[in-house]
XYZ file of C-alpha atoms in Angstrom:
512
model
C -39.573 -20.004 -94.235
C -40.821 -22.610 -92.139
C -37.936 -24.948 -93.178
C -35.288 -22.160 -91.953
C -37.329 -21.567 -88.292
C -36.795 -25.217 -87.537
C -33.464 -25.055 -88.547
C -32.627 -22.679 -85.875
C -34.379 -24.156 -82.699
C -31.433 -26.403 -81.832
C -29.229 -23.341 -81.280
C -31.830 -21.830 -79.748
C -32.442 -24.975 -77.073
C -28.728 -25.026 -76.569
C -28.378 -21.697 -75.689
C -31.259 -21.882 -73.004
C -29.690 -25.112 -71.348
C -25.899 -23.105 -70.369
C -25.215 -22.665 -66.807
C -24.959 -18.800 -67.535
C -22.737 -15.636 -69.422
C -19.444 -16.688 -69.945
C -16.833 -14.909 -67.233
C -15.420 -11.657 -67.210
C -12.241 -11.302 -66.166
C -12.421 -9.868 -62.242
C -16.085 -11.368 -61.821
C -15.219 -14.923 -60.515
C -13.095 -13.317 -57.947
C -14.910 -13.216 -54.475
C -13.879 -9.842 -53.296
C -14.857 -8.376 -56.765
C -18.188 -5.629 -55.702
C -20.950 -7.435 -57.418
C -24.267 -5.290 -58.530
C -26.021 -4.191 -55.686
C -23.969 -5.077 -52.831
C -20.777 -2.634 -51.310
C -17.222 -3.137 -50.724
C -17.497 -1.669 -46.666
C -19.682 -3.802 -44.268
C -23.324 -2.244 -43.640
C -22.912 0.748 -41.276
C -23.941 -0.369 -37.629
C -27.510 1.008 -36.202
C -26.797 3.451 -33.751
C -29.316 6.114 -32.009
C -28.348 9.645 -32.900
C -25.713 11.439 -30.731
C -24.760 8.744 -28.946
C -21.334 6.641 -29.770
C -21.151 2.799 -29.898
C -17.309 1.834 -30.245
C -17.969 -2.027 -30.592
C -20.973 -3.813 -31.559
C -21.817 -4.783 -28.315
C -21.848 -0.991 -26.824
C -23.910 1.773 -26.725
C -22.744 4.860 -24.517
C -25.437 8.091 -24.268
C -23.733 9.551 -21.751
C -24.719 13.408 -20.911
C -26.988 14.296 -24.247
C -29.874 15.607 -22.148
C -32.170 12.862 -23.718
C -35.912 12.811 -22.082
C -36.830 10.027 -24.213
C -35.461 6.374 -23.773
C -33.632 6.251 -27.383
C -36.089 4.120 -29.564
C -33.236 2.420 -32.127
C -30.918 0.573 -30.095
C -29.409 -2.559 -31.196
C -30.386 -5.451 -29.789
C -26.764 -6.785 -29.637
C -26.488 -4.234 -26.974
C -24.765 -5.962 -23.724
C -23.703 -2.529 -21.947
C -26.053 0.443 -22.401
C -24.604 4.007 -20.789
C -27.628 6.668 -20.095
C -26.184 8.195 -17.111
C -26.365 12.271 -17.027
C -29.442 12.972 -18.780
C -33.240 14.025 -18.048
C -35.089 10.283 -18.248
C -38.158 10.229 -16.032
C -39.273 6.676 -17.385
C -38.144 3.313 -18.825
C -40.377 2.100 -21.377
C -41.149 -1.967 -20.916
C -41.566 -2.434 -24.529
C -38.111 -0.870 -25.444
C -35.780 -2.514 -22.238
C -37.950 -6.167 -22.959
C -35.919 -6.064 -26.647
C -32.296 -5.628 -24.847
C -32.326 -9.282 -23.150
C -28.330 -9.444 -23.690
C -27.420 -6.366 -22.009
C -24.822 -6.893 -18.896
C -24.538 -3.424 -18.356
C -27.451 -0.646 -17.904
C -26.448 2.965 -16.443
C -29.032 5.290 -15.392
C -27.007 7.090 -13.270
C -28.178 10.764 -12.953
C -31.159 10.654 -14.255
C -34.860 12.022 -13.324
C -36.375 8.364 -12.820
C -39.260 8.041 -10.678
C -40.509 4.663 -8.886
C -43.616 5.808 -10.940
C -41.945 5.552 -14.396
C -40.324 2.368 -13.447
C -42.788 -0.809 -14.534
C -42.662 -3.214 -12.298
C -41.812 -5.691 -14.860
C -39.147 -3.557 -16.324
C -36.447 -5.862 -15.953
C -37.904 -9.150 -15.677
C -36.601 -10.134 -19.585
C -33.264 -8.878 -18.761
C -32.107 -12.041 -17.804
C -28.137 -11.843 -18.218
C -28.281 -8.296 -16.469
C -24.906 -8.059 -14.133
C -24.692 -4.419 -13.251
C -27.062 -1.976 -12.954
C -26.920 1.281 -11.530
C -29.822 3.614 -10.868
C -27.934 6.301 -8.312
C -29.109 9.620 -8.475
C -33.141 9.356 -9.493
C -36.278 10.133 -8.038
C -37.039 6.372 -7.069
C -38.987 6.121 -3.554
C -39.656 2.651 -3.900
C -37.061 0.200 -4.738
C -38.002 -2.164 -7.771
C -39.907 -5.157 -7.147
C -37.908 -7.820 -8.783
C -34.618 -7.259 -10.051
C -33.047 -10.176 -12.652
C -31.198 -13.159 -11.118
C -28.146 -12.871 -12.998
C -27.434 -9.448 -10.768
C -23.779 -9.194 -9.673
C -23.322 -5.195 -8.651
C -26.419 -3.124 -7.964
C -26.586 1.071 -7.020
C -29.017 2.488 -5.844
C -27.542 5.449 -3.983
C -28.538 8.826 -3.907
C -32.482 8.172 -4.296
C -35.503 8.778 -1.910
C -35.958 4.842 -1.360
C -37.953 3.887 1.264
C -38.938 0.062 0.921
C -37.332 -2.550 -0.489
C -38.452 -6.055 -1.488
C -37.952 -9.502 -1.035
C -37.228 -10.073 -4.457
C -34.989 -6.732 -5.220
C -32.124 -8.372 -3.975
C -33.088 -11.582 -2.587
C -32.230 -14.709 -4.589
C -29.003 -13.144 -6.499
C -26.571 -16.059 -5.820
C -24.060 -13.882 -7.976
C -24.558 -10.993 -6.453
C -21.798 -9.045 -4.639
C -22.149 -5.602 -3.703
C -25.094 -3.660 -2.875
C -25.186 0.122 -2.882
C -28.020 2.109 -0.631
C -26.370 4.607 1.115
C -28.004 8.034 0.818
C -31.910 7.429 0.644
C -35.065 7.219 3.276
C -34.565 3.697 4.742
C -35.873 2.633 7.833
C -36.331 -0.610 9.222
C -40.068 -1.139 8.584
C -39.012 -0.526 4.740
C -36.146 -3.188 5.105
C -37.562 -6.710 5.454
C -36.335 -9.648 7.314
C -35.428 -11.448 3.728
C -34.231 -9.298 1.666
C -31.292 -10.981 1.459
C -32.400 -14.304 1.497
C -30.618 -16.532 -1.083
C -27.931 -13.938 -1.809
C -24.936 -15.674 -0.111
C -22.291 -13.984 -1.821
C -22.487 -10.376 -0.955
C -19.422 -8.794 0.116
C -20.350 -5.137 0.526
C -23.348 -4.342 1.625
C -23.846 0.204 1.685
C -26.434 1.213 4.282
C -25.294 4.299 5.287
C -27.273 8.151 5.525
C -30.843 6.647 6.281
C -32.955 6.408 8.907
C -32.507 2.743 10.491
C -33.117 2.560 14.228
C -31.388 -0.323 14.848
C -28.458 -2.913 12.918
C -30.996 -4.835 10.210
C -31.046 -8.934 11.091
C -30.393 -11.051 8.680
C -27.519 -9.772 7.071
C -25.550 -11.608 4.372
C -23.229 -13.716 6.161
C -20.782 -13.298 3.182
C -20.264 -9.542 4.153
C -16.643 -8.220 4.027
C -17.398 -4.460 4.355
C -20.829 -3.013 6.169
C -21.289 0.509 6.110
C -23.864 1.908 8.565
C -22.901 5.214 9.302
C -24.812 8.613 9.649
C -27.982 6.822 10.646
C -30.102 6.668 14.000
C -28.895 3.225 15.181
C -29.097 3.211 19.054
C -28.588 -0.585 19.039
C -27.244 -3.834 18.087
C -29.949 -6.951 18.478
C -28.183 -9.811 20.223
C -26.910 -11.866 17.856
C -27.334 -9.688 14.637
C -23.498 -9.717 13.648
C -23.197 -13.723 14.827
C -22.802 -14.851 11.110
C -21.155 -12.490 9.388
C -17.460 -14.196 10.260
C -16.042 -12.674 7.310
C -16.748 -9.180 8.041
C -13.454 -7.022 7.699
C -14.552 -3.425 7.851
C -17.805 -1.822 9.893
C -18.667 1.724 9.536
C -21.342 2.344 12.396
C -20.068 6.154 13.371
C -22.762 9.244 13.053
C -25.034 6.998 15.025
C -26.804 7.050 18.704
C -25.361 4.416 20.145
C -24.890 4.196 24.081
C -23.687 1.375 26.155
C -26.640 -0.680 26.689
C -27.259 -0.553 22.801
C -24.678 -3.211 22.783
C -23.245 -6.346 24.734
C -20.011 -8.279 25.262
C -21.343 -10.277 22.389
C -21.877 -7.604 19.577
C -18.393 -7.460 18.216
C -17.335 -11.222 19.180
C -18.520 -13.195 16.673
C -16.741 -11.244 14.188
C -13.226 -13.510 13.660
C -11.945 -11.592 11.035
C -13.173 -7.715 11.740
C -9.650 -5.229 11.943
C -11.402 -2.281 11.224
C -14.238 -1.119 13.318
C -15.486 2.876 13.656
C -17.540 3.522 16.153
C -16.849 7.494 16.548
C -19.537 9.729 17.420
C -21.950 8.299 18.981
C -22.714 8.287 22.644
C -20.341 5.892 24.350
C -18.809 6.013 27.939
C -16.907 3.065 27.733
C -15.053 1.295 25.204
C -17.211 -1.353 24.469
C -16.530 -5.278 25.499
C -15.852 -8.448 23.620
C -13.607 -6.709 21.237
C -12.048 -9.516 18.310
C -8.345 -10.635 18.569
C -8.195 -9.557 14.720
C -8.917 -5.816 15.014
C -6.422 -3.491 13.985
C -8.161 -0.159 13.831
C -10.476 0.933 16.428
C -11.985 4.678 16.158
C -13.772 6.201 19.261
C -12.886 9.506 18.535
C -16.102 11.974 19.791
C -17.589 9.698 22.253
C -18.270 10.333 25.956
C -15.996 7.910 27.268
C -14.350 8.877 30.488
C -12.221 5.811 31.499
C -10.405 3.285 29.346
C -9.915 -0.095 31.747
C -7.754 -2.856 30.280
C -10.151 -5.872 30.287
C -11.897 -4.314 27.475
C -9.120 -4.634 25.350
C -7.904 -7.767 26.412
C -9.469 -9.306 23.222
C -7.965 -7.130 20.856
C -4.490 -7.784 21.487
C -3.241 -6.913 17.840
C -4.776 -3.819 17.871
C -2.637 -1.137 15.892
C -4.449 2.115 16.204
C -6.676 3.318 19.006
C -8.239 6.698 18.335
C -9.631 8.150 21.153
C -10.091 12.144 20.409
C -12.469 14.152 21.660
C -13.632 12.205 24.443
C -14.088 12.997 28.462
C -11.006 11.258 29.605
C -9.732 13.236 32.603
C -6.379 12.486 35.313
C -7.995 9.257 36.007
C -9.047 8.364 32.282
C -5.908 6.200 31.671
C -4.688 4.735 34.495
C -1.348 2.559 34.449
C -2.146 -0.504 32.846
C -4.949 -0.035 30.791
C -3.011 -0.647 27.274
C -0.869 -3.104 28.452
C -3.081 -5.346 26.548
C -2.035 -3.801 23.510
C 1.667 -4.862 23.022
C 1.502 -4.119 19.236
C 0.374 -0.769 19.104
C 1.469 1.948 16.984
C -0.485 4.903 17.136
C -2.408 6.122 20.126
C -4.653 9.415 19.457
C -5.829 11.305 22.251
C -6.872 14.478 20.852
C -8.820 17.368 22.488
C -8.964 15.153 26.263
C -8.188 16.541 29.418
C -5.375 14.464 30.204
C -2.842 16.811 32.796
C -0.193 14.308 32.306
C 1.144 11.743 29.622
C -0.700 8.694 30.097
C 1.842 6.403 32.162
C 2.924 2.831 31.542
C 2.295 3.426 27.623
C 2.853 0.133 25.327
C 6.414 -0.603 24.732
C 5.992 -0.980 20.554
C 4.074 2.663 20.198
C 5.626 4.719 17.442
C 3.424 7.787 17.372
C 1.636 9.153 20.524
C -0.723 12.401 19.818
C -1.578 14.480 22.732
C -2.904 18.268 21.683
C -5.062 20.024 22.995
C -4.912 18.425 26.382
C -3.949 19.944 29.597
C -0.200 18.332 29.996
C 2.007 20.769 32.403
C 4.820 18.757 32.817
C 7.335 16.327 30.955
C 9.089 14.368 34.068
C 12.203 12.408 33.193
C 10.199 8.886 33.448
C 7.196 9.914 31.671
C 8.136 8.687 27.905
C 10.641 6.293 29.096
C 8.680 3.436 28.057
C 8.202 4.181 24.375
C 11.872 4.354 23.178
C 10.937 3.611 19.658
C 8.559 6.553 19.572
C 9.147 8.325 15.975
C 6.156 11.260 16.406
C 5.505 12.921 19.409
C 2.642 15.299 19.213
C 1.901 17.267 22.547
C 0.867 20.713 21.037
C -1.557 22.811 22.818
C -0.810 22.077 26.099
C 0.597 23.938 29.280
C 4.069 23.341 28.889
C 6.553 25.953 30.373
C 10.104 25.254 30.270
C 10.455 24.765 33.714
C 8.237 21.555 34.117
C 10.326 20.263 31.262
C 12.546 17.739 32.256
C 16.194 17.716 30.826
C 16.115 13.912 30.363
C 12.250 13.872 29.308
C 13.802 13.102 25.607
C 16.687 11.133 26.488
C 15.345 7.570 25.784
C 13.478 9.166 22.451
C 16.240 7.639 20.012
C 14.112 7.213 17.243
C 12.057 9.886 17.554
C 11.740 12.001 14.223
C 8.786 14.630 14.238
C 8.569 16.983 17.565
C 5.433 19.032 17.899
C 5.345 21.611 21.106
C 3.528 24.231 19.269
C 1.007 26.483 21.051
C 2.400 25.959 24.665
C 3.882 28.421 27.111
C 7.746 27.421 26.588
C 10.638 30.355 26.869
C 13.396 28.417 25.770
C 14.163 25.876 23.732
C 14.252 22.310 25.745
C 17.197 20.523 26.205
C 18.673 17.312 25.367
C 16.447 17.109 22.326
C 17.067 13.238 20.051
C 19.563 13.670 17.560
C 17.420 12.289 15.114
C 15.016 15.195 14.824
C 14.246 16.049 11.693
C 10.316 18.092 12.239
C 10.318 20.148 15.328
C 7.793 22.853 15.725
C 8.041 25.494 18.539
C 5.352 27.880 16.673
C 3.184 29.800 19.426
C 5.035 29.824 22.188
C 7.112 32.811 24.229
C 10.393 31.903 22.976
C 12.470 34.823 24.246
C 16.524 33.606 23.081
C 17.940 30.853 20.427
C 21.263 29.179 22.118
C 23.091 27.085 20.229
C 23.404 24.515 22.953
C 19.817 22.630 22.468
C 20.302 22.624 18.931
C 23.749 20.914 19.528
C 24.035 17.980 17.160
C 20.718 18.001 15.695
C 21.893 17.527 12.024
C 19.285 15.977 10.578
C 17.150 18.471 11.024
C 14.971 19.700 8.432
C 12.138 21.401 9.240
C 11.976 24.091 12.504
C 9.362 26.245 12.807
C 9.487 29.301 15.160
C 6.781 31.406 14.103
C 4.610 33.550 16.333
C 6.982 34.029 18.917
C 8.458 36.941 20.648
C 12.154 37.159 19.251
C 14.064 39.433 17.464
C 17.331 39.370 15.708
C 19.335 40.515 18.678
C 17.895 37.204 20.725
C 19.755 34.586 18.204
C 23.095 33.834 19.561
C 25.988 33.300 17.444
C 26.593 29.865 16.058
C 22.559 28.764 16.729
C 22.639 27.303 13.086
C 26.034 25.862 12.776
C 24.974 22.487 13.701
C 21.740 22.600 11.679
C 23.180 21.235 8.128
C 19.987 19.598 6.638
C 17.828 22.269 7.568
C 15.774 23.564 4.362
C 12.877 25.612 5.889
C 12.943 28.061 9.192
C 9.623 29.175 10.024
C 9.768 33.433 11.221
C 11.827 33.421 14.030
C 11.227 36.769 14.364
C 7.898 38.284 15.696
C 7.484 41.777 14.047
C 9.323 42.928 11.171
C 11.161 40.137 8.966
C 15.057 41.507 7.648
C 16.259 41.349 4.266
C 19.324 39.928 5.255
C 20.675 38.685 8.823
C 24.371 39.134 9.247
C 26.393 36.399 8.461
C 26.726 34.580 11.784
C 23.923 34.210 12.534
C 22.969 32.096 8.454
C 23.892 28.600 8.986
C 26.906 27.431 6.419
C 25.759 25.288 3.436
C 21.907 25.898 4.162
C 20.224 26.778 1.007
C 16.467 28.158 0.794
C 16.280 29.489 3.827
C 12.839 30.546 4.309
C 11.689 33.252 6.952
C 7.895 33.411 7.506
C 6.562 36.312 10.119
């Protein structure tokens, strides 16, 4: 009735006006799964194949992908797609990853064709990128800011821009080594504004001559294995921080540089300047350098007031040069009071270089054509430790039986491939390396061996004894030895009789 339906529309109204259902037990509980929604956080978007370990990484290393991946996250800040078969970066997909710090294309099939040159322009936080290994034969035009490390190694670059690494205040290193520079494709500012580089890779390309302009902030310039004949005056005035510089493999002669080339360069210790086409060593040398290579050169005389500046010079390295009777002269490394290793390697020295510095510990001398060993010659190096002077003409009777005696530190002993019969005498006690390989050893007394109990290593190998020429008691001295090379020419024994085994010697090794 009508009297009943009006009866029931205050219920009705008071239903409608509650907040809601009354609780079920578990529902007001936060954690509790409501409809619709899942107890495990949304999966996170990742393109197929590749992994993505945090949220902020995406790594599509070696899949063989030809197509830039279409789905990456833009939370993406480093972004791995070295090893695969990419011949283009698409604008519209790298313009969506403006957070990414990290973008490897190592390894990949990119051409300066595929490359927009706005490709990077939105990557505005971009700190490394590295593009080794491509097709690229143009550099990129503009390269972000932000920059700190960029490679481009290993392409077929050759121009660069004004803008590919100029203005980078962050950046610090700079990888080009490997590609089809020149110095028409390297302009004057490409550097501009990028004060803080620190390594700076030039080498294998095709630059005539040592780029100007160079960061003044560089620590460590590598130039080698191009065609670099010379050094402008003044290109290396500014770069006072410069440690290391790699200019070997080049063409360099004498008048491609000047007593101020090297002088500005206060903090330079190591400095290669091996094959090239030298005939001096060069002038104006820094007080700081401690490692000099001139190995391969053409030099024929070494005169001491070209290494007056480099009085803390450590190691000179002067193999495979033209340096003759006359090529070192007494006096011409007095300057160099600290030095400790002197290579002369594959000269044609006939005698050890006289009036050597005081402080040298290892002197190497193969391969030249030394015939003698008087009893003055090493007298000034008494804490020599190596003595290499292998592959020379050496016969026992030019060697002197004091040429060792002031040798008290001396450790290693090399007179291999000479024309020695015997065994020299008055050998340092403190041996512990001598090698006598190659020579015409005819007898083994026990008198040079006398005392030599820290000896460890002896080789005799390719020589022309037999058992019968071992006298008895050669080995009794020898207590530390562990390894003696074949002293026997033809056919090795099984067993030697017992006198002629040293006592408490184990692993005695015999190699024909």
């Amino acid at each position: 009735t009508a009297e009943s339906r009006l009866a029931m529309w205050p219920s009705l109204l008071l239903l409608l006006l509650l907040p809601g259902p009354l609780p079920v037990s578990g529902m007001d509980d936060a954690a509790f799964p409501h409809l619709g929604e899942s107890s495990q956080p949304p999966p996170r978007a990742c393109p197929p194949r590749c992994s993505c370990p945090r949220a902020d990484t995406v790594d599509c290393d070696g899949l063989d992908l030809r197509v830039f991946p279409d789905n990456i996250t833009r939370a993406a800040q480093h972004l791995s797609l070295q090893n695969n078969q990419l011949q283009e970066l698409p604008y519209n997909e790298l313009s969506r990853l403006s957070g990414l710090r990290t973008l490897n294309l190592h390894n990949n099939l990119i051409s300066s064709e595929g490359l927009p040159d706005e490709a990077f322009e939105s990557l505005t936080q971009l700190q490394h990128i590295y593009v080794a290994q491509n097709k690229l034969s143009v550099a990129p035009q503009f390269l972000p800011r932000s920059l700190r490390v960029a490679d481009l190694a290993a392409n077929q670059v050759m121009e660069i821009f004004p803008l590919t690494f100029g203005e980078k205040p962050a950046l610090r290193s700079v990888y080009l080594h490997n590609n089809q520079l020149s110095n028409a494709g390297l302009p004057a500012d490409a550097f501009r504004g990028s004060e803080a580089i620190a390594t700076l890779s030039l080498s294998n390309n095709r630059l005539s001559y040592l780029p100007p302009s160079l960061p003044p902030s560089l620590e460590r310039l590598h130039l080698q294995n191009n065609l670099i004949s010379k050094v402008p005056r003044g290109a290396l005035s500014r770069q006072t921080q410069l440690r290391e510089l790699y200019l070997q493999h080049n063409q360099l002669t004498d008048s491609g540089l000047d007593a101020t080339t090297f002088s500005k360069l206060h903090s330079l210790e190591y400095l290669d300047l091996s094959h090239n086409q030298l005939t001096t060593v060069p002038a104006g040398l820094p007080r700081t350098l401690a490692i000099l290579h001139l190995g391969r050169n053409r030099i024929r005389q070494v005169e001491a007031a070209r290494l007056h500046g480099a009085r803390g010079l450590r190691y000179l390295l002067l193999q495979h040069n033209q340096l003759g009777s006359s090529g070192l002269l007494a006096g011409a490394l007095r300057p160099l009071r600290g030095l400790h290793t002197l290579h002369l390697y594959g000269n044609g020295l006939d005698r050890v270089p006289p009036a050597l510095p005081r402080r040298l510990r290892a002197l190497v001398l193969p391969h030249n054509r030394v015939a003698a060993l008087g009893p003055r010659d090493l007298a000034a190096t008494p804490g020599l430790a190596e003595l290499n002077l292998a592959y020379n003409r050496l016969a026992s009777a030019r060697v002197h039986r004091r040429a060792f005696r002031r040798l008290r530190a001396l450790r290693s002993l090399d007179l291999a491939g000479n024309q020695l019969t015997r065994l020299p005498i008055g050998l340092p006690t403190g041996l512990r390396t001598l090698r006598l390989q190659r020579n015409q050893l005819r007898m083994l007394e026990p008198e040079p061996l006398t005392r030599l109990d820290q000896l460890r290593d002896l080789n005799l190998a390719h020589n022309r004894l037999r058992v019968g020429d071992i006298g008895p008691g050669t080995w009794h001295e020898l207590q530390a030895l562990q390894v003696r090379h074949g002293p026997v020419s033809h056919t090795v024994p099984r067993a030697l009789p017992s006198p002629f085994l040293p006592h408490r010697v184990p692993n005695v090794l015999f190699r024909g």
